[in-house]
Every structure is written in C-alpha cells, then in structure tokens.
Amino acid sequence: MDYGTTATLCFLSNNGKQLCIAHAGDSRCLVVKRKMNIKRDQKEPVDTSSSSSSSSVSGLPSSPKWELVYSSLDHNCYDDHEMESVVKRGGIVSSKQGDIRVYPRSMAKADAGERGLSLNMTRSLGHIVLSKEAGISPLPDIKLLDIDRSCEYLVIAASDGLWDFMPESDVIKGLNGMPMPMLVPTTAHEVSAQPRRRSMRSGAKRGGPLEQLVSKLMKSAMAAMERRFGGDNVTVAVLHLNSR
C-alpha cells in the first residue's frame, strides 16, 4: 500500500464476557452503556430506572441514561506521547498555524506535502514510505472491557470526520435525547465521501433506532462541517450489544 488507513476492530471474546477493541490511527471508538432488565416471563428487555426517576407521558418509567465506558485515544500529533514516539522512530514533526504534520527527514515539508507524504496521524496501516522514513507505526492500542450482563452497550466507531465536528459529550447527550427503545443486537453504518453524497449499508431494520442514530450523527457532523470549511469523509458504524 502506497497510502495508509486507520483501522478500528471490535469483537467479543472470552465467551462474550469481554469486548476487545483494537485501533490504529484517528478513527475513534466510543463505548457507552445503560442498565437493562429482562424479566423471566418476557421475551423482550424492558427499560428500568430508579424509584426516583420521573415517568413519561405514557406512564412508563423514563429510560436509564447512557454513560461513557471507554473512549479510544486518537493517534495523532496533538498527543505529546505519540509525537515523541514518532520523533524517536525517525520522523520530523512540524507545526504551522496549528496544523501539525509528520514527514520524512529526507524531504522538505513542502515536497512531502505535495507527494502526499505528510500526516497528522502517528499510526496507520500501510503507508510504507512513512512507516520506514517518518516513524509512522502500524501497532494498535488494545483495550479489553468486561461486559456487565445487566447492561446494554452501544459501540460507536467513526472516522475523524465525525469527531472533529462533534464532541463526545454532544454524542452522548444526543443519545440520551433520542426515544430509543431497547434493541436487539445488530449493527448499522453509513459512509459519506462528501457532505451531500451518502450511502447506507445496514444490518439493522430500515428506519429502526440504530439506523436513525447513525443518520442523526452523520447529518449533524456534515452540517457542522459545511459551516466550518466544506468537506471531509465521514464513516460511522454502530454496534448494539446486550445479554440476549
């Protein structure tokens, strides 16, 4: 590969007792959870809340809130440890007007930029030239999370096109503001090469909660993107897990 890519991998291990997350680059993985309850005589899980929770218009208790469990570290030059590691591996880090880039010692920064050989990321799969000459590493960070079987989880993996325009706090706030019923385990993801060109590939029911969530995140990121400078690629994937 002459050029590289970020990568985020999530899978269940230890007979479903742990969630394993491996990532390299600046595509971030966010994991949130909330309490759930499955009664023995019910086929579907139902929302639970504390005795002090307020009731909805229908008389049902309000849904428990989604809480942050884990957020992966972006592998880029804004992290001091990542930047120092690149320099130790032979790369040069240069900053101009807040735009921090890694490039090979054998090239001038302008030449590296014209040839597509400067990156803000410190880790990448592929990118052979930068791996050899600029200290870009393919090694992932790996995180193991214990699964609480009394909770359901959402795993949100997205490219920097989402996270550059939507803080994690806004994503979680948006989740808690959505009328999202308990879900069956499934996935949904959406990819956008440009703000107005979108494609959907989904394992979720068309128009279901996960698909609505992915669509909402995409639209919010692209609207913020257009207000700021016009365009970037955006990929969002959402995985739902529960004990059923």
PDB file of C-alpha atoms in Angstrom:
ATOM      1  CA  MET A   1       0.000   0.000   0.000  1.00  0.00           C
ATOM      2  CA  ASP A   2       1.477   3.372  -1.036  1.00  0.00           C
ATOM      3  CA  TYR A   3      -1.003   5.093   1.254  1.00  0.00           C
ATOM      4  CA  GLY A   4      -2.446   4.068   4.553  1.00  0.00           C
ATOM      5  CA  THR A   5      -5.655   3.812   6.501  1.00  0.00           C
ATOM      6  CA  THR A   6      -6.932   3.978  10.019  1.00  0.00           C
ATOM      7  CA  ALA A   7      -8.406   0.815  11.499  1.00  0.00           C
ATOM      8  CA  THR A   8     -10.778   0.024  14.361  1.00  0.00           C
ATOM      9  CA  LEU A   9     -11.627  -3.579  15.261  1.00  0.00           C
ATOM     10  CA  CYS A  10     -14.179  -4.650  17.884  1.00  0.00           C
ATOM     11  CA  PHE A  11     -15.148  -8.193  18.828  1.00  0.00           C
ATOM     12  CA  LEU A  12     -16.442 -10.197  21.769  1.00  0.00           C
ATOM     13  CA  SER A  13     -14.013 -12.571  23.461  1.00  0.00           C
ATOM     14  CA  ASN A  14     -13.951 -14.949  26.433  1.00  0.00           C
ATOM     15  CA  ASN A  15     -17.393 -16.362  25.569  1.00  0.00           C
ATOM     16  CA  GLY A  16     -18.933 -12.922  25.325  1.00  0.00           C
ATOM     17  CA  LYS A  17     -17.645 -11.765  28.699  1.00  0.00           C
ATOM     18  CA  GLN A  18     -15.262  -9.180  27.285  1.00  0.00           C
ATOM     19  CA  LEU A  19     -15.259  -6.671  24.459  1.00  0.00           C
ATOM     20  CA  CYS A  20     -11.912  -6.386  22.705  1.00  0.00           C
ATOM     21  CA  ILE A  21     -11.130  -3.123  20.889  1.00  0.00           C
ATOM     22  CA  ALA A  22      -8.011  -2.581  18.782  1.00  0.00           C
ATOM     23  CA  HIS A  23      -7.373   0.637  16.894  1.00  0.00           C
ATOM     24  CA  ALA A  24      -4.622   2.415  14.972  1.00  0.00           C
ATOM     25  CA  GLY A  25      -4.985   5.980  13.719  1.00  0.00           C
ATOM     26  CA  ASP A  26      -7.539   8.662  14.481  1.00  0.00           C
ATOM     27  CA  SER A  27     -10.790   6.766  13.892  1.00  0.00           C
ATOM     28  CA  ARG A  28     -12.157   6.833  17.422  1.00  0.00           C
ATOM     29  CA  CYS A  29     -14.183   4.172  19.221  1.00  0.00           C
ATOM     30  CA  LEU A  30     -16.713   5.244  21.845  1.00  0.00           C
ATOM     31  CA  VAL A  31     -18.417   2.720  24.153  1.00  0.00           C
ATOM     32  CA  VAL A  32     -21.471   3.648  26.245  1.00  0.00           C
ATOM     33  CA  LYS A  33     -23.799   1.546  28.374  1.00  0.00           C
ATOM     34  CA  ARG A  34     -27.073   1.755  30.279  1.00  0.00           C
ATOM     35  CA  LYS A  35     -28.935  -0.547  32.642  1.00  0.00           C
ATOM     36  CA  MET A  36     -31.471  -3.002  31.294  1.00  0.00           C
ATOM     37  CA  ASN A  37     -33.733  -5.643  32.815  1.00  0.00           C
ATOM     38  CA  ILE A  38     -35.171  -8.836  31.316  1.00  0.00           C
ATOM     39  CA  LYS A  39     -37.982 -10.464  33.245  1.00  0.00           C
ATOM     40  CA  ARG A  40     -38.262 -14.225  33.039  1.00  0.00           C
ATOM     41  CA  ASP A  41     -41.754 -14.087  31.549  1.00  0.00           C
ATOM     42  CA  GLN A  42     -40.790 -11.506  28.909  1.00  0.00           C
ATOM     43  CA  LYS A  43     -39.179 -12.119  25.553  1.00  0.00           C
ATOM     44  CA  GLU A  44     -38.024  -8.529  25.116  1.00  0.00           C
ATOM     45  CA  PRO A  45     -35.909  -6.456  27.504  1.00  0.00           C
ATOM     46  CA  VAL A  46     -37.576  -3.514  29.199  1.00  0.00           C
ATOM     47  CA  ASP A  47     -36.173  -0.218  30.428  1.00  0.00           C
ATOM     48  CA  THR A  48     -35.515   0.187  34.130  1.00  0.00           C
ATOM     49  CA  SER A  49     -34.962   3.260  36.216  1.00  0.00           C
ATOM     50  CA  SER A  50     -34.515   4.166  39.840  1.00  0.00           C
ATOM     51  CA  SER A  51     -37.523   4.756  42.056  1.00  0.00           C
ATOM     52  CA  SER A  52     -36.840   8.472  41.909  1.00  0.00           C
ATOM     53  CA  SER A  53     -36.965   8.629  38.109  1.00  0.00           C
ATOM     54  CA  SER A  54     -39.758  10.623  36.559  1.00  0.00           C
ATOM     55  CA  SER A  55     -42.425   8.972  34.443  1.00  0.00           C
ATOM     56  CA  SER A  56     -43.098   9.626  30.795  1.00  0.00           C
ATOM     57  CA  VAL A  57     -46.419  10.748  29.336  1.00  0.00           C
ATOM     58  CA  SER A  58     -47.425   7.130  28.796  1.00  0.00           C
ATOM     59  CA  GLY A  59     -46.906   6.364  32.484  1.00  0.00           C
ATOM     60  CA  LEU A  60     -43.822   4.218  31.867  1.00  0.00           C
ATOM     61  CA  PRO A  61     -40.616   4.972  33.792  1.00  0.00           C
ATOM     62  CA  SER A  62     -38.060   7.074  31.959  1.00  0.00           C
ATOM     63  CA  SER A  63     -35.173   5.255  30.289  1.00  0.00           C
ATOM     64  CA  PRO A  64     -31.869   4.991  32.129  1.00  0.00           C
ATOM     65  CA  LYS A  65     -29.138   7.250  30.802  1.00  0.00           C
ATOM     66  CA  TRP A  66     -26.306   6.179  28.544  1.00  0.00           C
ATOM     67  CA  GLU A  67     -22.961   6.514  30.333  1.00  0.00           C
ATOM     68  CA  LEU A  68     -19.437   6.652  28.914  1.00  0.00           C
ATOM     69  CA  VAL A  69     -17.436   3.448  29.404  1.00  0.00           C
ATOM     70  CA  TYR A  70     -14.458   3.919  27.097  1.00  0.00           C
ATOM     71  CA  SER A  71     -13.076   6.305  24.517  1.00  0.00           C
ATOM     72  CA  SER A  72     -10.026   5.380  22.449  1.00  0.00           C
ATOM     73  CA  LEU A  73      -7.029   7.696  22.196  1.00  0.00           C
ATOM     74  CA  ASP A  74      -6.572   9.358  18.805  1.00  0.00           C
ATOM     75  CA  HIS A  75      -3.138   8.524  17.411  1.00  0.00           C
ATOM     76  CA  ASN A  76      -2.110  11.945  16.155  1.00  0.00           C
ATOM     77  CA  CYS A  77       0.428  14.681  16.777  1.00  0.00           C
ATOM     78  CA  TYR A  78      -1.781  16.507  19.250  1.00  0.00           C
ATOM     79  CA  ASP A  79      -0.841  13.870  21.828  1.00  0.00           C
ATOM     80  CA  ASP A  80       2.606  14.542  23.319  1.00  0.00           C
ATOM     81  CA  HIS A  81       3.462  10.872  23.844  1.00  0.00           C
ATOM     82  CA  GLU A  82       2.514   9.968  20.265  1.00  0.00           C
ATOM     83  CA  MET A  83       4.535  12.879  18.885  1.00  0.00           C
ATOM     84  CA  GLU A  84       7.607  11.934  20.922  1.00  0.00           C
ATOM     85  CA  SER A  85       7.331   8.319  19.730  1.00  0.00           C
ATOM     86  CA  VAL A  86       7.305   9.397  16.088  1.00  0.00           C
ATOM     87  CA  VAL A  87      10.402  11.553  16.585  1.00  0.00           C
ATOM     88  CA  LYS A  88      12.216   8.663  18.286  1.00  0.00           C
ATOM     89  CA  ARG A  89      11.389   6.462  15.288  1.00  0.00           C
ATOM     90  CA  GLY A  90      12.951   8.961  12.893  1.00  0.00           C
ATOM     91  CA  GLY A  91      10.147  11.274  11.827  1.00  0.00           C
ATOM     92  CA  ILE A  92      10.009  15.068  11.827  1.00  0.00           C
ATOM     93  CA  VAL A  93       7.053  16.898  13.358  1.00  0.00           C
ATOM     94  CA  SER A  94       6.313  20.404  12.108  1.00  0.00           C
ATOM     95  CA  SER A  95       3.582  22.831  13.115  1.00  0.00           C
ATOM     96  CA  LYS A  96       2.240  25.761  11.138  1.00  0.00           C
ATOM     97  CA  GLN A  97      -0.844  27.689  12.226  1.00  0.00           C
ATOM     98  CA  GLY A  98      -1.997  24.754  14.339  1.00  0.00           C
ATOM     99  CA  ASP A  99      -1.617  22.193  11.527  1.00  0.00           C
ATOM    100  CA  ILE A 100       0.817  19.601  12.902  1.00  0.00           C
ATOM    101  CA  ARG A 101       2.333  17.172  10.390  1.00  0.00           C
ATOM    102  CA  VAL A 102       4.749  14.238  10.374  1.00  0.00           C
ATOM    103  CA  TYR A 103       7.011  13.809   7.351  1.00  0.00           C
ATOM    104  CA  PRO A 104      10.287  12.035   6.408  1.00  0.00           C
ATOM    105  CA  ARG A 105      13.625  13.530   7.408  1.00  0.00           C
ATOM    106  CA  SER A 106      14.832  13.063   3.838  1.00  0.00           C
ATOM    107  CA  MET A 107      12.284  15.570   2.436  1.00  0.00           C
ATOM    108  CA  ALA A 108      11.376  19.183   2.794  1.00  0.00           C
ATOM    109  CA  LYS A 109       7.948  19.672   4.311  1.00  0.00           C
ATOM    110  CA  ALA A 110       6.552  21.281   1.138  1.00  0.00           C
ATOM    111  CA  ASP A 111       7.803  18.396  -1.035  1.00  0.00           C
ATOM    112  CA  ALA A 112       6.368  15.835   1.369  1.00  0.00           C
ATOM    113  CA  GLY A 113       3.008  17.610   1.298  1.00  0.00           C
ATOM    114  CA  GLU A 114       2.874  17.685  -2.500  1.00  0.00           C
ATOM    115  CA  ARG A 115       3.620  13.948  -2.668  1.00  0.00           C
ATOM    116  CA  GLY A 116       1.059  13.085  -0.009  1.00  0.00           C
ATOM    117  CA  LEU A 117       3.808  12.058   2.404  1.00  0.00           C
ATOM    118  CA  SER A 118       2.859  14.161   5.419  1.00  0.00           C
ATOM    119  CA  LEU A 119       0.295  13.106   8.001  1.00  0.00           C
ATOM    120  CA  ASN A 120      -1.306  14.375  11.153  1.00  0.00           C
ATOM    121  CA  MET A 121      -1.662  10.763  12.309  1.00  0.00           C
ATOM    122  CA  THR A 122       1.128   8.923  14.113  1.00  0.00           C
ATOM    123  CA  ARG A 123      -0.150   5.397  13.418  1.00  0.00           C
ATOM    124  CA  SER A 124      -1.509   3.884  10.242  1.00  0.00           C
ATOM    125  CA  LEU A 125      -1.889   0.581   8.430  1.00  0.00           C
ATOM    126  CA  GLY A 126       0.031   0.688   5.179  1.00  0.00           C
ATOM    127  CA  HIS A 127       1.796   3.912   4.177  1.00  0.00           C
ATOM    128  CA  ILE A 128       5.065   2.047   3.646  1.00  0.00           C
ATOM    129  CA  VAL A 129       7.182   5.135   2.924  1.00  0.00           C
ATOM    130  CA  LEU A 130       6.095   6.935   6.075  1.00  0.00           C
ATOM    131  CA  SER A 131       6.397   3.759   8.126  1.00  0.00           C
ATOM    132  CA  LYS A 132      10.025   3.375   7.027  1.00  0.00           C
ATOM    133  CA  GLU A 133      11.110   7.015   6.902  1.00  0.00           C
ATOM    134  CA  ALA A 134       8.834   9.021   9.179  1.00  0.00           C
ATOM    135  CA  GLY A 135       8.205   6.783  12.168  1.00  0.00           C
ATOM    136  CA  ILE A 136       4.523   6.062  11.463  1.00  0.00           C
ATOM    137  CA  SER A 137       3.621   2.907  13.390  1.00  0.00           C
ATOM    138  CA  PRO A 138       1.072   0.205  12.472  1.00  0.00           C
ATOM    139  CA  LEU A 139       0.868  -1.124  16.031  1.00  0.00           C
ATOM    140  CA  PRO A 140      -2.620  -0.772  17.575  1.00  0.00           C
ATOM    141  CA  ASP A 141      -3.693   0.063  21.085  1.00  0.00           C
ATOM    142  CA  ILE A 142      -5.719  -2.809  22.540  1.00  0.00           C
ATOM    143  CA  LYS A 143      -8.399  -2.492  25.214  1.00  0.00           C
ATOM    144  CA  LEU A 144     -10.351  -5.248  26.974  1.00  0.00           C
ATOM    145  CA  LEU A 145     -13.642  -4.258  28.603  1.00  0.00           C
ATOM    146  CA  ASP A 146     -15.557  -6.547  30.943  1.00  0.00           C
ATOM    147  CA  ILE A 147     -19.204  -6.890  29.903  1.00  0.00           C
ATOM    148  CA  ASP A 148     -21.818  -6.231  32.586  1.00  0.00           C
ATOM    149  CA  ARG A 149     -24.696  -8.528  31.651  1.00  0.00           C
ATOM    150  CA  SER A 150     -27.176  -6.259  33.408  1.00  0.00           C
ATOM    151  CA  CYS A 151     -26.414  -3.544  30.858  1.00  0.00           C
ATOM    152  CA  GLU A 152     -26.755  -2.970  27.147  1.00  0.00           C
ATOM    153  CA  TYR A 153     -23.965  -1.330  25.168  1.00  0.00           C
ATOM    154  CA  LEU A 154     -23.515   0.840  22.113  1.00  0.00           C
ATOM    155  CA  VAL A 155     -20.167   0.804  20.349  1.00  0.00           C
ATOM    156  CA  ILE A 156     -19.750   3.832  18.072  1.00  0.00           C
ATOM    157  CA  ALA A 157     -16.744   3.709  15.747  1.00  0.00           C
ATOM    158  CA  ALA A 158     -16.256   6.677  13.458  1.00  0.00           C
ATOM    159  CA  SER A 159     -13.641   8.472  11.414  1.00  0.00           C
ATOM    160  CA  ASP A 160     -12.288  11.872  12.387  1.00  0.00           C
ATOM    161  CA  GLY A 161     -14.881  13.416  10.084  1.00  0.00           C
ATOM    162  CA  LEU A 162     -17.361  12.864  12.941  1.00  0.00           C
ATOM    163  CA  TRP A 163     -15.204  13.555  15.989  1.00  0.00           C
ATOM    164  CA  ASP A 164     -13.624  16.733  14.583  1.00  0.00           C
ATOM    165  CA  PHE A 165     -17.090  18.288  14.490  1.00  0.00           C
ATOM    166  CA  MET A 166     -18.984  16.550  17.303  1.00  0.00           C
ATOM    167  CA  PRO A 167     -17.567  16.350  20.839  1.00  0.00           C
ATOM    168  CA  GLU A 168     -18.168  13.066  22.624  1.00  0.00           C
ATOM    169  CA  SER A 169     -20.316  14.887  25.176  1.00  0.00           C
ATOM    170  CA  ASP A 170     -22.640  16.028  22.376  1.00  0.00           C
ATOM    171  CA  VAL A 171     -22.908  12.473  21.041  1.00  0.00           C
ATOM    172  CA  ILE A 172     -23.863  11.093  24.457  1.00  0.00           C
ATOM    173  CA  LYS A 173     -26.275  13.976  25.065  1.00  0.00           C
ATOM    174  CA  GLY A 174     -27.869  13.214  21.694  1.00  0.00           C
ATOM    175  CA  LEU A 175     -28.213   9.548  22.610  1.00  0.00           C
ATOM    176  CA  ASN A 176     -30.000  10.391  25.835  1.00  0.00           C
ATOM    177  CA  GLY A 177     -32.315  12.732  23.949  1.00  0.00           C
ATOM    178  CA  MET A 178     -33.419  10.081  21.457  1.00  0.00           C
ATOM    179  CA  PRO A 179     -36.563   7.996  22.074  1.00  0.00           C
ATOM    180  CA  MET A 180     -34.637   4.743  21.672  1.00  0.00           C
ATOM    181  CA  PRO A 181     -36.367   1.564  22.894  1.00  0.00           C
ATOM    182  CA  MET A 182     -34.407  -1.461  23.973  1.00  0.00           C
ATOM    183  CA  LEU A 183     -32.789  -3.025  20.939  1.00  0.00           C
ATOM    184  CA  VAL A 184     -31.932  -6.441  19.616  1.00  0.00           C
ATOM    185  CA  PRO A 185     -28.205  -6.948  18.889  1.00  0.00           C
ATOM    186  CA  THR A 186     -27.413  -5.588  15.425  1.00  0.00           C
ATOM    187  CA  THR A 187     -25.265  -3.074  13.581  1.00  0.00           C
ATOM    188  CA  ALA A 188     -25.701  -0.126  11.272  1.00  0.00           C
ATOM    189  CA  HIS A 189     -23.190   2.038   9.487  1.00  0.00           C
ATOM    190  CA  GLU A 190     -23.105   4.834   6.987  1.00  0.00           C
ATOM    191  CA  VAL A 191     -20.330   6.231   4.812  1.00  0.00           C
ATOM    192  CA  SER A 192     -20.045   9.648   3.233  1.00  0.00           C
ATOM    193  CA  ALA A 193     -17.331  10.738   0.814  1.00  0.00           C
ATOM    194  CA  GLN A 194     -18.792  14.240   0.579  1.00  0.00           C
ATOM    195  CA  PRO A 195     -21.336  16.088   2.721  1.00  0.00           C
ATOM    196  CA  ARG A 196     -24.153  15.689   0.207  1.00  0.00           C
ATOM    197  CA  ARG A 197     -23.369  12.192  -1.039  1.00  0.00           C
ATOM    198  CA  ARG A 198     -24.309   9.401   1.316  1.00  0.00           C
ATOM    199  CA  SER A 199     -24.687   5.653   1.082  1.00  0.00           C
ATOM    200  CA  MET A 200     -26.179   3.298   3.646  1.00  0.00           C
ATOM    201  CA  ARG A 201     -25.242  -0.295   4.306  1.00  0.00           C
ATOM    202  CA  SER A 202     -27.016  -1.683   7.301  1.00  0.00           C
ATOM    203  CA  GLY A 203     -27.726  -4.865   9.205  1.00  0.00           C
ATOM    204  CA  ALA A 204     -30.401  -3.018  11.124  1.00  0.00           C
ATOM    205  CA  LYS A 205     -34.064  -2.740  10.319  1.00  0.00           C
ATOM    206  CA  ARG A 206     -34.723   0.095   7.863  1.00  0.00           C
ATOM    207  CA  GLY A 207     -35.824   3.106   9.864  1.00  0.00           C
ATOM    208  CA  GLY A 208     -35.017   1.394  13.173  1.00  0.00           C
ATOM    209  CA  PRO A 209     -33.342   3.052  16.187  1.00  0.00           C
ATOM    210  CA  LEU A 210     -29.777   2.242  15.151  1.00  0.00           C
ATOM    211  CA  GLU A 211     -30.247   3.489  11.632  1.00  0.00           C
ATOM    212  CA  GLN A 212     -31.852   6.657  12.964  1.00  0.00           C
ATOM    213  CA  LEU A 213     -28.892   7.147  15.292  1.00  0.00           C
ATOM    214  CA  VAL A 214     -26.324   6.725  12.502  1.00  0.00           C
ATOM    215  CA  SER A 215     -28.274   9.095  10.251  1.00  0.00           C
ATOM    216  CA  LYS A 216     -28.521  11.706  13.013  1.00  0.00           C
ATOM    217  CA  LEU A 217     -24.784  11.573  13.718  1.00  0.00           C
ATOM    218  CA  MET A 218     -23.943  11.849  10.029  1.00  0.00           C
ATOM    219  CA  LYS A 219     -26.266  14.783   9.433  1.00  0.00           C
ATOM    220  CA  SER A 220     -25.026  16.657  12.497  1.00  0.00           C
ATOM    221  CA  ALA A 221     -21.367  16.188  11.547  1.00  0.00           C
ATOM    222  CA  MET A 222     -21.908  17.197   7.928  1.00  0.00           C
ATOM    223  CA  ALA A 223     -23.893  20.297   8.900  1.00  0.00           C
ATOM    224  CA  ALA A 224     -21.095  21.408  11.235  1.00  0.00           C
ATOM    225  CA  MET A 225     -18.547  20.571   8.549  1.00  0.00           C
ATOM    226  CA  GLU A 226     -20.238  22.739   5.945  1.00  0.00           C
ATOM    227  CA  ARG A 227     -20.383  25.655   8.376  1.00  0.00           C
ATOM    228  CA  ARG A 228     -16.641  25.449   9.016  1.00  0.00           C
ATOM    229  CA  PHE A 229     -14.800  24.592   5.813  1.00  0.00           C
ATOM    230  CA  GLY A 230     -16.802  22.458   3.439  1.00  0.00           C
ATOM    231  CA  GLY A 231     -15.804  18.809   3.309  1.00  0.00           C
ATOM    232  CA  ASP A 232     -14.210  15.676   4.724  1.00  0.00           C
ATOM    233  CA  ASN A 233     -15.026  11.986   4.559  1.00  0.00           C
ATOM    234  CA  VAL A 234     -17.229  10.612   7.331  1.00  0.00           C
ATOM    235  CA  THR A 235     -17.765   6.996   8.315  1.00  0.00           C
ATOM    236  CA  VAL A 236     -19.942   5.946  11.253  1.00  0.00           C
ATOM    237  CA  ALA A 237     -20.565   2.393  12.469  1.00  0.00           C
ATOM    238  CA  VAL A 238     -22.734   1.493  15.466  1.00  0.00           C
ATOM    239  CA  LEU A 239     -22.897  -1.882  17.198  1.00  0.00           C
ATOM    240  CA  HIS A 240     -25.506  -2.731  19.841  1.00  0.00           C
ATOM    241  CA  LEU A 241     -24.838  -5.435  22.438  1.00  0.00           C
ATOM    242  CA  ASN A 242     -26.961  -6.938  25.164  1.00  0.00           C
ATOM    243  CA  SER A 243     -27.102 -10.255  27.048  1.00  0.00           C
ATOM    244  CA  ARG A 244     -29.911 -11.801  24.983  1.00  0.00           C
TER     245      ARG A 244
END
